[in-house]
Short mmCIF file of C-alpha atoms in Angstrom, two decimals:
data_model
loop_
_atom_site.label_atom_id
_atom_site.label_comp_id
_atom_site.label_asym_id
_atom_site.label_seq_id
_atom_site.Cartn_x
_atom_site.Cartn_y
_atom_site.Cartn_z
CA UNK A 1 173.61 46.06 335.26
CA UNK A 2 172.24 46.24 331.65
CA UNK A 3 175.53 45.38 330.15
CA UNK A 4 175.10 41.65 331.73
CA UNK A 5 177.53 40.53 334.26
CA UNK A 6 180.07 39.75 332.13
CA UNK A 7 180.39 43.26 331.06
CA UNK A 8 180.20 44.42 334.94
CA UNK A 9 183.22 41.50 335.32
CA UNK A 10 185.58 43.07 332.70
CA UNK A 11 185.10 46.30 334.23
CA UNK A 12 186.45 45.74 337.73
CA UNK A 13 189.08 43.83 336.21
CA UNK A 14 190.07 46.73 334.27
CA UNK A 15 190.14 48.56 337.33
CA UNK A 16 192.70 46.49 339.54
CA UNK A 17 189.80 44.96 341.10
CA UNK A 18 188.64 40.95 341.93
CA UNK A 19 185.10 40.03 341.09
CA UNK A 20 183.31 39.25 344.11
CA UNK A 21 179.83 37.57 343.88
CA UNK A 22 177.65 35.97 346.30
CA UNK A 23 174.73 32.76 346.49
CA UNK A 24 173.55 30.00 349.03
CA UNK A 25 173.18 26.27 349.13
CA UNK A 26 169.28 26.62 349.64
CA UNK A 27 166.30 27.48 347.62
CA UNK A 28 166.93 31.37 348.00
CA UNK A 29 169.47 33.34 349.47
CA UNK A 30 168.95 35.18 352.99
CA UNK A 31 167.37 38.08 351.49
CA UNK A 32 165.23 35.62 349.17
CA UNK A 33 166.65 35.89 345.79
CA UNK A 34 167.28 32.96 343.60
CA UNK A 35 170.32 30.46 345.02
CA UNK A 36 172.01 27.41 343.99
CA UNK A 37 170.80 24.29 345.57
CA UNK A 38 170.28 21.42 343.31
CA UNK A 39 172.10 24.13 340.46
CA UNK A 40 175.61 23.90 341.38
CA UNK A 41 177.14 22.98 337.77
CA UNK A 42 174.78 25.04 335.99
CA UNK A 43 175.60 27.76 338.10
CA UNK A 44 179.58 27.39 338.47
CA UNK A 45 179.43 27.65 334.71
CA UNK A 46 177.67 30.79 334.39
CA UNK A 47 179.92 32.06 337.40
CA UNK A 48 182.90 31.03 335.63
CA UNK A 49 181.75 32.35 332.43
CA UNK A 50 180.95 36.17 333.80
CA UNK A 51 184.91 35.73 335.20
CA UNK A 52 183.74 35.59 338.80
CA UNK A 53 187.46 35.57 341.07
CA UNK A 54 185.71 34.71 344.49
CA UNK A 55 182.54 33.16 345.58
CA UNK A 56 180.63 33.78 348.94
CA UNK A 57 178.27 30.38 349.22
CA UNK A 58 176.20 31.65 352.36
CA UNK A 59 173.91 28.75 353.83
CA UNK A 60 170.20 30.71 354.55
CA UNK A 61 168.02 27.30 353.78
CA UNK A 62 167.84 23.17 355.36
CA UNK A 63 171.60 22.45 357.27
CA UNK A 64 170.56 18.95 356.51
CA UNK A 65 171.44 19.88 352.66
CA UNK A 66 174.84 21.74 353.44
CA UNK A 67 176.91 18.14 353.68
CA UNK A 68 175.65 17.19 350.15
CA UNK A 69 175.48 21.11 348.66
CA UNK A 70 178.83 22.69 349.66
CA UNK A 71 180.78 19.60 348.13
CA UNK A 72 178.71 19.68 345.08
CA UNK A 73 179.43 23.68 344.57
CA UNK A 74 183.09 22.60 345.08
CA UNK A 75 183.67 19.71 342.56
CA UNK A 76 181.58 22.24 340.29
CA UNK A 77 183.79 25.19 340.95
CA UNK A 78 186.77 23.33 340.24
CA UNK A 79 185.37 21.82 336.79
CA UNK A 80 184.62 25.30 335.75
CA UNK A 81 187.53 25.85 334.25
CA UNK A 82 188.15 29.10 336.24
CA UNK A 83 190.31 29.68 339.03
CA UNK A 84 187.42 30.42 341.50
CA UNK A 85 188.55 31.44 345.51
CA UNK A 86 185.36 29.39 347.21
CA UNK A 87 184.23 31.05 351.17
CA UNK A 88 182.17 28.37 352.06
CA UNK A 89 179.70 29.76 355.51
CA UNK A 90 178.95 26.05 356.70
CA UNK A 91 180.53 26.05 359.83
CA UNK A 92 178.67 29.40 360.84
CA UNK A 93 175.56 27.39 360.55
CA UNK A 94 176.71 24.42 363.18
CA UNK A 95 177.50 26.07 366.37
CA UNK A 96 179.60 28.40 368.75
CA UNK A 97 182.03 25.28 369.43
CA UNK A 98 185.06 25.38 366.67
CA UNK A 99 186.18 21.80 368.49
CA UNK A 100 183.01 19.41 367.42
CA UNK A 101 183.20 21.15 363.30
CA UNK A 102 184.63 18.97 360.49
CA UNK A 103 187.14 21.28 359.27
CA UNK A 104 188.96 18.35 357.29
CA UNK A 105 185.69 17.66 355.25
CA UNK A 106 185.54 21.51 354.77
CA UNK A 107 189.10 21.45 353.52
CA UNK A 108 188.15 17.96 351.56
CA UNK A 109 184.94 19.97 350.06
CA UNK A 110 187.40 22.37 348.11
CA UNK A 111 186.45 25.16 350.48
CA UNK A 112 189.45 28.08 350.30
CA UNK A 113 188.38 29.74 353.29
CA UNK A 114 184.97 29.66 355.32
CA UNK A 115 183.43 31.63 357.95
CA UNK A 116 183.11 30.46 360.89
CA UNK A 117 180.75 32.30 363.58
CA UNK A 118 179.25 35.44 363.87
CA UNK A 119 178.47 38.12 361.00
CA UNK A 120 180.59 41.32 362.16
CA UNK A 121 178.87 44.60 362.37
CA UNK A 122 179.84 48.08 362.41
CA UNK A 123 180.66 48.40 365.97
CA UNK A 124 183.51 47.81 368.69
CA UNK A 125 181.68 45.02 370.36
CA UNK A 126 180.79 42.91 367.60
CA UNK A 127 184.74 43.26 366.16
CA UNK A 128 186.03 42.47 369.92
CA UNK A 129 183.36 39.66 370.73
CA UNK A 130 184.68 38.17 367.67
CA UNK A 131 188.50 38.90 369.03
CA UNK A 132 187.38 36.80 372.35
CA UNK A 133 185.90 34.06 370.01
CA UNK A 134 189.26 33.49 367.80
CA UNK A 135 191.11 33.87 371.14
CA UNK A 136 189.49 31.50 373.33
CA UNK A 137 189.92 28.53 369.95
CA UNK A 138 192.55 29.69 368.34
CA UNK A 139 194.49 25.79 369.44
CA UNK A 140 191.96 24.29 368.18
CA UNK A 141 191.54 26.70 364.58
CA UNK A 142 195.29 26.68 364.04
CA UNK A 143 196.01 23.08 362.89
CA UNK A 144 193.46 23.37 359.95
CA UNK A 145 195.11 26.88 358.46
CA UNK A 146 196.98 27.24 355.60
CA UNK A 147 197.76 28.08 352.18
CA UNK A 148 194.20 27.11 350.22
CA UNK A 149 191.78 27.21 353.00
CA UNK A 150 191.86 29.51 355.92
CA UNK A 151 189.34 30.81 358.81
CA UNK A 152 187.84 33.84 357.58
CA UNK A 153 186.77 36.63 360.60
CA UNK A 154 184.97 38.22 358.45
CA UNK A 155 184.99 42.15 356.36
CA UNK A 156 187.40 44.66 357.85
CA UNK A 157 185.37 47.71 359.20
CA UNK A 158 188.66 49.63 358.20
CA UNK A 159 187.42 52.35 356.39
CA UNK A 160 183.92 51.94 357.34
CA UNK A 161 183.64 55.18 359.38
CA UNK A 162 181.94 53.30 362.69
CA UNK A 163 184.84 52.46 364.78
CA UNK A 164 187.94 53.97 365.69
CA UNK A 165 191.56 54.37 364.14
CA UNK A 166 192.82 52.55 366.86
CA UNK A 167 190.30 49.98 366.55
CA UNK A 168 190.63 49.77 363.37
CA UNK A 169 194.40 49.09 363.67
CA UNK A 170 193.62 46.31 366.47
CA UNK A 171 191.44 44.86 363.23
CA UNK A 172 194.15 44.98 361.14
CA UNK A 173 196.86 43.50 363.59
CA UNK A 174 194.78 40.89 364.86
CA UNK A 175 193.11 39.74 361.52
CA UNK A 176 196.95 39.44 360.07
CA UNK A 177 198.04 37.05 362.87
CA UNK A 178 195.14 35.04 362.81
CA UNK A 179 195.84 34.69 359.22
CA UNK A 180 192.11 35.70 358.05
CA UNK A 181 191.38 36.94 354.59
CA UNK A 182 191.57 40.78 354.70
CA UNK A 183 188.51 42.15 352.53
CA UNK A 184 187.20 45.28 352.61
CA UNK A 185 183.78 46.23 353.63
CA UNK A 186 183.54 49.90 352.68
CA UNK A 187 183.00 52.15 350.39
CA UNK A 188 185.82 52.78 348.38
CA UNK A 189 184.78 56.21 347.61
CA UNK A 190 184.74 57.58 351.39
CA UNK A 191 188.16 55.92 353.21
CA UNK A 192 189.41 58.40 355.49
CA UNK A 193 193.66 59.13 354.53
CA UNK A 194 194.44 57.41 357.79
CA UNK A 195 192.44 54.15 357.13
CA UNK A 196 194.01 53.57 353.67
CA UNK A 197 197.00 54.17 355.82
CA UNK A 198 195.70 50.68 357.43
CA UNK A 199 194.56 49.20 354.58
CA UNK A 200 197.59 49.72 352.51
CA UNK A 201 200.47 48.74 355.22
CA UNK A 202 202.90 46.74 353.57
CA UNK A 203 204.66 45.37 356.52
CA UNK A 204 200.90 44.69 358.00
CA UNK A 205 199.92 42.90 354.40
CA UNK A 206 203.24 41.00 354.56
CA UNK A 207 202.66 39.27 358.17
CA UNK A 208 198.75 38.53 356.49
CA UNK A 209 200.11 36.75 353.62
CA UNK A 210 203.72 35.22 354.94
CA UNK A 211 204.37 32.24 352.46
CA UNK A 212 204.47 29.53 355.61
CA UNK A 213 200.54 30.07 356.41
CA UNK A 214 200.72 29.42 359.97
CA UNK A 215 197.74 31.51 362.00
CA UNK A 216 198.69 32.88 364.79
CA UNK A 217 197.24 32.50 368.21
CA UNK A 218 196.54 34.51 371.60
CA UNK A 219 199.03 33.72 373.82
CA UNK A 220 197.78 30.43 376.23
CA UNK A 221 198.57 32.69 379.37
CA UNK A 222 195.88 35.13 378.71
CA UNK A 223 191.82 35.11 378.23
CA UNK A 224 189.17 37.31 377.30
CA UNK A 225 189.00 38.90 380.55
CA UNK A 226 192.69 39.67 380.40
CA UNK A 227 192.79 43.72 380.31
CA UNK A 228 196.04 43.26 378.09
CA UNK A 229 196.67 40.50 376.02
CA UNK A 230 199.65 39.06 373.65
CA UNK A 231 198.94 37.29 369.89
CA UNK A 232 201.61 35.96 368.34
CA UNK A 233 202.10 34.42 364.86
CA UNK A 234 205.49 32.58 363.56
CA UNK A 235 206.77 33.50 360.03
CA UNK A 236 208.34 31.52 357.03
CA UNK A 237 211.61 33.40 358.03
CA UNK A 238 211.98 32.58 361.27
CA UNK A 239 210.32 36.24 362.57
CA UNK A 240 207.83 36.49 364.71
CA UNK A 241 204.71 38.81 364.80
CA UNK A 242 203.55 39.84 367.43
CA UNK A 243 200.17 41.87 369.02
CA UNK A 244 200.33 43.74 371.81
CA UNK A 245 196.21 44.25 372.62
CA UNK A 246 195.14 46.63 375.50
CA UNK A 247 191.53 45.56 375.56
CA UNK A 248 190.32 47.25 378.69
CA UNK A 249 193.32 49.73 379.53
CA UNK A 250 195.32 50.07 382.49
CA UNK A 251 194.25 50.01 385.71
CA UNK A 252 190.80 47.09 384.84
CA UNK A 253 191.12 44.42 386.15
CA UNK A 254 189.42 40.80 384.70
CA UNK A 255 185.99 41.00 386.28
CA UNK A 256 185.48 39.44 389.38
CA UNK A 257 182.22 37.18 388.69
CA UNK A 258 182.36 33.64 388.77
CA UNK A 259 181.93 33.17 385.35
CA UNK A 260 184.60 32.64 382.76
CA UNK A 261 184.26 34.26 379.34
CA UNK A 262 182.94 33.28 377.16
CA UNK A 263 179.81 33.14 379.83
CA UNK A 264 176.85 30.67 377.49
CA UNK A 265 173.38 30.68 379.06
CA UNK A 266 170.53 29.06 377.86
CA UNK A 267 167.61 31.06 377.23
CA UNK A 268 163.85 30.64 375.31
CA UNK A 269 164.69 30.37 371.89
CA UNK A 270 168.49 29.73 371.77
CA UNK A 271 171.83 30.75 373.89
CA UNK A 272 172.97 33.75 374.52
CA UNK A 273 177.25 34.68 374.93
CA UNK A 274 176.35 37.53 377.66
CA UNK A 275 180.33 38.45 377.78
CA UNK A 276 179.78 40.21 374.37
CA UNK A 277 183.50 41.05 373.51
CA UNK A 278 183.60 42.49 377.26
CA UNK A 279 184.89 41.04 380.03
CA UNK A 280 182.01 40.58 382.47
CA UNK A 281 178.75 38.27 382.41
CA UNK A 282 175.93 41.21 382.34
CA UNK A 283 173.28 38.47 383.41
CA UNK A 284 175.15 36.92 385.95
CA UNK A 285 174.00 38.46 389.33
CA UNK A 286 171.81 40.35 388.43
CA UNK A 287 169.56 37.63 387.18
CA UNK A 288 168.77 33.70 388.61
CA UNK A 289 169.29 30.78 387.11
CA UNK A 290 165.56 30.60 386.08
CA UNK A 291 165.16 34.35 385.17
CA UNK A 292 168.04 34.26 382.46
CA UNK A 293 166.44 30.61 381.26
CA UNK A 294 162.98 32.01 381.10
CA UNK A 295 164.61 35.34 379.04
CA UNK A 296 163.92 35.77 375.05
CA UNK A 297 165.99 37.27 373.11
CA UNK A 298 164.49 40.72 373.45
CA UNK A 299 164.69 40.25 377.00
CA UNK A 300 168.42 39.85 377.08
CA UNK A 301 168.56 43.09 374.88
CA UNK A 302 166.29 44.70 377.60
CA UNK A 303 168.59 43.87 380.75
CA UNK A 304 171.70 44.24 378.36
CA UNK A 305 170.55 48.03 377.89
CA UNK A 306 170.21 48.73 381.45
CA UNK A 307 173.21 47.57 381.96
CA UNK A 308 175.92 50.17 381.64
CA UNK A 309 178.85 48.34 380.93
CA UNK A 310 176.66 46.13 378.24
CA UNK A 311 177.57 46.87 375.07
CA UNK A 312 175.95 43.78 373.66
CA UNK A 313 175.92 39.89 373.49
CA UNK A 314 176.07 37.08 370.87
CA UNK A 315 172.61 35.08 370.31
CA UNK A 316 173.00 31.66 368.99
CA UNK A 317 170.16 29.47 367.74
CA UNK A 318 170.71 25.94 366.56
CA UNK A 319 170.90 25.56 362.68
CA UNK A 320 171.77 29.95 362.25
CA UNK A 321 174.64 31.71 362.39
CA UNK A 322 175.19 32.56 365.65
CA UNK A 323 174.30 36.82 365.73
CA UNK A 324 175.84 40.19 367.78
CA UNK A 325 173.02 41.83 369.35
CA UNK A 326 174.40 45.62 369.80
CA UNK A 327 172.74 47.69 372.74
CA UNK A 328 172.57 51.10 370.77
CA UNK A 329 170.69 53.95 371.63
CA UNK A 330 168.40 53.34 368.91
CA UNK A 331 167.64 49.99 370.27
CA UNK A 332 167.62 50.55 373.78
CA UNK A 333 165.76 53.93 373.84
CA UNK A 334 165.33 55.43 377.03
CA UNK A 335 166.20 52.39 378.72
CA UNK A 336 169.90 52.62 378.19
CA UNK A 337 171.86 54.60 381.07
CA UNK A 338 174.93 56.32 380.37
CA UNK A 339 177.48 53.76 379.06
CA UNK A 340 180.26 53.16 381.89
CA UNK A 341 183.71 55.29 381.05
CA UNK A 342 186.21 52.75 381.61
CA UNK A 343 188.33 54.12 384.07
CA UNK A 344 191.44 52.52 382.05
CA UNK A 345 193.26 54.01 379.18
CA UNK A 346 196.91 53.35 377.53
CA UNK A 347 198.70 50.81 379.08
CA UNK A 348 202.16 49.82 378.96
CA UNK A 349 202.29 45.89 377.37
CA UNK A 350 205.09 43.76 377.91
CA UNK A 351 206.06 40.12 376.13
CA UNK A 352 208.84 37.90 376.97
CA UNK A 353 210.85 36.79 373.96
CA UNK A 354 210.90 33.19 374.82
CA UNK A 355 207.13 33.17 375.42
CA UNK A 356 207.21 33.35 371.16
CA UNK A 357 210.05 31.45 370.28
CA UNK A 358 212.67 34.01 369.90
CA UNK A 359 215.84 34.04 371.84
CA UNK A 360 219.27 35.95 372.07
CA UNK A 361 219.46 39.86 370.32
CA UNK A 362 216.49 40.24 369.06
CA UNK A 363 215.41 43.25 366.50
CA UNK A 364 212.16 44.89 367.05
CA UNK A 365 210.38 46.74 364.17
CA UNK A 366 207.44 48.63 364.81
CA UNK A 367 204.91 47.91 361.72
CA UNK A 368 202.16 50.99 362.25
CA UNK A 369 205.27 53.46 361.94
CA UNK A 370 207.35 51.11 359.41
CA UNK A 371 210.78 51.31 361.51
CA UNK A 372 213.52 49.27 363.33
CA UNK A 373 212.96 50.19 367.21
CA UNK A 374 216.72 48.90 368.41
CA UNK A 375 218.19 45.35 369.32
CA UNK A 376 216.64 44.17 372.56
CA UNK A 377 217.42 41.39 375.18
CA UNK A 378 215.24 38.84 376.87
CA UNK A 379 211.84 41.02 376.37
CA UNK A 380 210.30 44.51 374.87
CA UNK A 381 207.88 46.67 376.55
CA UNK A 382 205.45 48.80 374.14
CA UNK A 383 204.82 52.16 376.38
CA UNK A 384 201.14 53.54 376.39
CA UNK A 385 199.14 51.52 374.14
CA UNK A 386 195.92 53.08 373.94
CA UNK A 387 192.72 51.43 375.02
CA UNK A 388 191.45 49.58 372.29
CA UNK A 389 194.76 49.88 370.40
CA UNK A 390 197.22 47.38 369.51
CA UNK A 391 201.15 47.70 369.43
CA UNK A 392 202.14 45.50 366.36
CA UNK A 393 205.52 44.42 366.06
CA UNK A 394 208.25 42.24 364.01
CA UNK A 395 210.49 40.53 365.70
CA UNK A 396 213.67 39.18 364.03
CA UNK A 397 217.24 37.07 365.60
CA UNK A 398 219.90 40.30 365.29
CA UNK A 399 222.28 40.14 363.28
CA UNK A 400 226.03 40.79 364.77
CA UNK A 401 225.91 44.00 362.84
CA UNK A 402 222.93 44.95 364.50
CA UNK A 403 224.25 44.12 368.16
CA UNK A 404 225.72 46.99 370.15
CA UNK A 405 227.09 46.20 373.66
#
């Protein structure tokens, strides 16, 4: 940028656009280029004075700093004397279990939002592995969202050209009612007319930025092995938002092995999540005990890829941001059999009003086609949800006008 930073700042505002920049509380940044341990005020300044809007402080370097660095970056962010959105990525450094992380200090710290787990990447099973993850805590997330600091899933691949429309709708639904930050990670210059369609859904953006700032959950009564599932979120009106997820499509069945998901295993090196944003445990039976413990990491990649139902697996190792291994057919080679065709496809999803707080006539609006489906009584069925897809609906106490016996 020869113009200088501040130059490259100016520009993006002029074009509608928030200026995005990113650093580390460590030496370097992951990808070794100067960070801001031990620099926080010096470099707040400078961030302030190029007109920065958001900062991504990634961790990369000693967790033993992070207590002492990401509450120095925040006092310094808010002395800048700019209105600076902080994503602090502590918590993705200090394990898979959202219970046992300080999200009051992180709140405390002046973080605005923070990532939690996993990196997402282009794929289906790293965006669904991360659905199972924000699923099986989202009691324990809930209490510590809301307006000034949320739990951020990370980038939208809407737009991204590696998943599916109806995945990337699922995205959309789900990241709204977990109240995540929606950013892009795209390029602007190739979105497809149907995922700015996504992108640019103003009943979708509403439910993501409703004034109360209550995330949503996955209803207690299902799991991630539940083929269909129901996420709900409760608005500042008194609506309700609601997801209607067909994970594995009709006619699957949870798996039948004794282990729940997520399914943790010990291994050389670190632990490895072998649900992977599926519903089975691919090392489970097919492996003992001491196999899987004696495995590396490339050795879960190898059985994952001769697996066909594997699509991949989350490795974790102590002090790192836990990672999404993806069987692909580059990395598997000719080990990798053909991937299992999942004998289910759209499925018919039903939720009970009550089961989200609404009661009487209720209104149902259909968000992905912006329109009022009718006044309905006691519960609503969405017909043939595709696999993958996700019926997303608002749901609003009728008014008498609105009620026709």
């Amino acid at each position: 940028f020869p113009s200088g930073m501040k130059s490259l700042g100016d520009y993006m505002h002029s074009k509608g656009a928030k200026f995005g920049l990113y650093t580390a509380e460590s030496p370097t940044t992951c990808a070794d280029y100067a960070a801001s341990s031990d620099h926080e005020v010096e470099d707040a300044k400078t961030f302030a004075s190029w007109g920065v809007d958001y900062m991504k402080v990634d961790g990369c370097g000693d967790t033993g700093y992070y207590k002492h660095g990401y509450q120095a970056m925040g006092a310094a962010l808010e002395a800048s004397g700019r209105p600076i959105e902080y994503s602090c990525s502590w918590p993705a450094y200090i394990g898979d279990n959202e219970s046992t992380k300080p999200f009051a200090e992180f709140i405390m710290d002046g973080c605005n939002e923070w990532r939690n787990w996993e990196d997402i990447q282009c794929n289906w099973g790293s965006l669904s592995s991360i659905i199972d993850h924000w699923g099986d805590y989202g009691t324990v997330l809930a209490p510590f969202a809301g307006p000034g600091h949320w739990h951020d899933m990370d980038m939208l691949l809407v737009g991204a050209n590696c998943i599916t429309e109806d995945e990337e709708m699922t995205q959309m639904a789900i990241w709204a009612i977990s109240a995540s930050p929606l950013i892009m990670g795209n390029d602007l210059t190739k979105v497809s007319a149907s995922s700015k369609a996504i992108l640019l859904n103003s009943a979708a953006i509403s439910v993501s930025q409703d004034p109360l700032g209550q995330m949503g959950i996955r209803l207690p009564a299902y799991t991630s092995k539940s083929a269909q599932q129901v996420w709900s979120r409760r608005l500042g009106n008194g609506d309700a938002a609601v997801a209607l997820y067909n994970k594995l499509g009709a006619g699957v069945s949870a798996a039948q092995d004794s282990a729940a998901c997520p399914s943790w295993h010990e291994v050389r090196g670190g632990r490895v999540e072998a649900c992977g944003g599926g519903a089975s445990d691919f090392l489970r039976g097919r492996l003992s005990s001491a196999a899987i413990a004696n495995l590396s990491r490339v050795g879960a990649l190898e059985a994952c890829c001769v697996d066909a139902n594997c699509e991949g697996f989350t490795f974790s190792v102590s002090g790192q941001k836990p990672a999404y291994e993806a069987a692909t057919p580059e990395r598997c080679g000719s080990n990798q059999p053909m991937r299992a065709v999942l004998a289910g496809g759209p499925a018919d999803i039903s939720v009970n009003f009550a089961d989200v707080g609404m009661y009487g006539a209720v209104t149902v609006f259909d968000i992905w086609a912006q329109k009022a489906l009718g006044t309905f009584y006691t519960s609503y069925t969405a017909k043939g949800v595709p696999l993958h897809g996700t019926s997303f609906l608002r749901f609003s106490a009728a008014t008498e006008s609105a009620i026709v016996v």
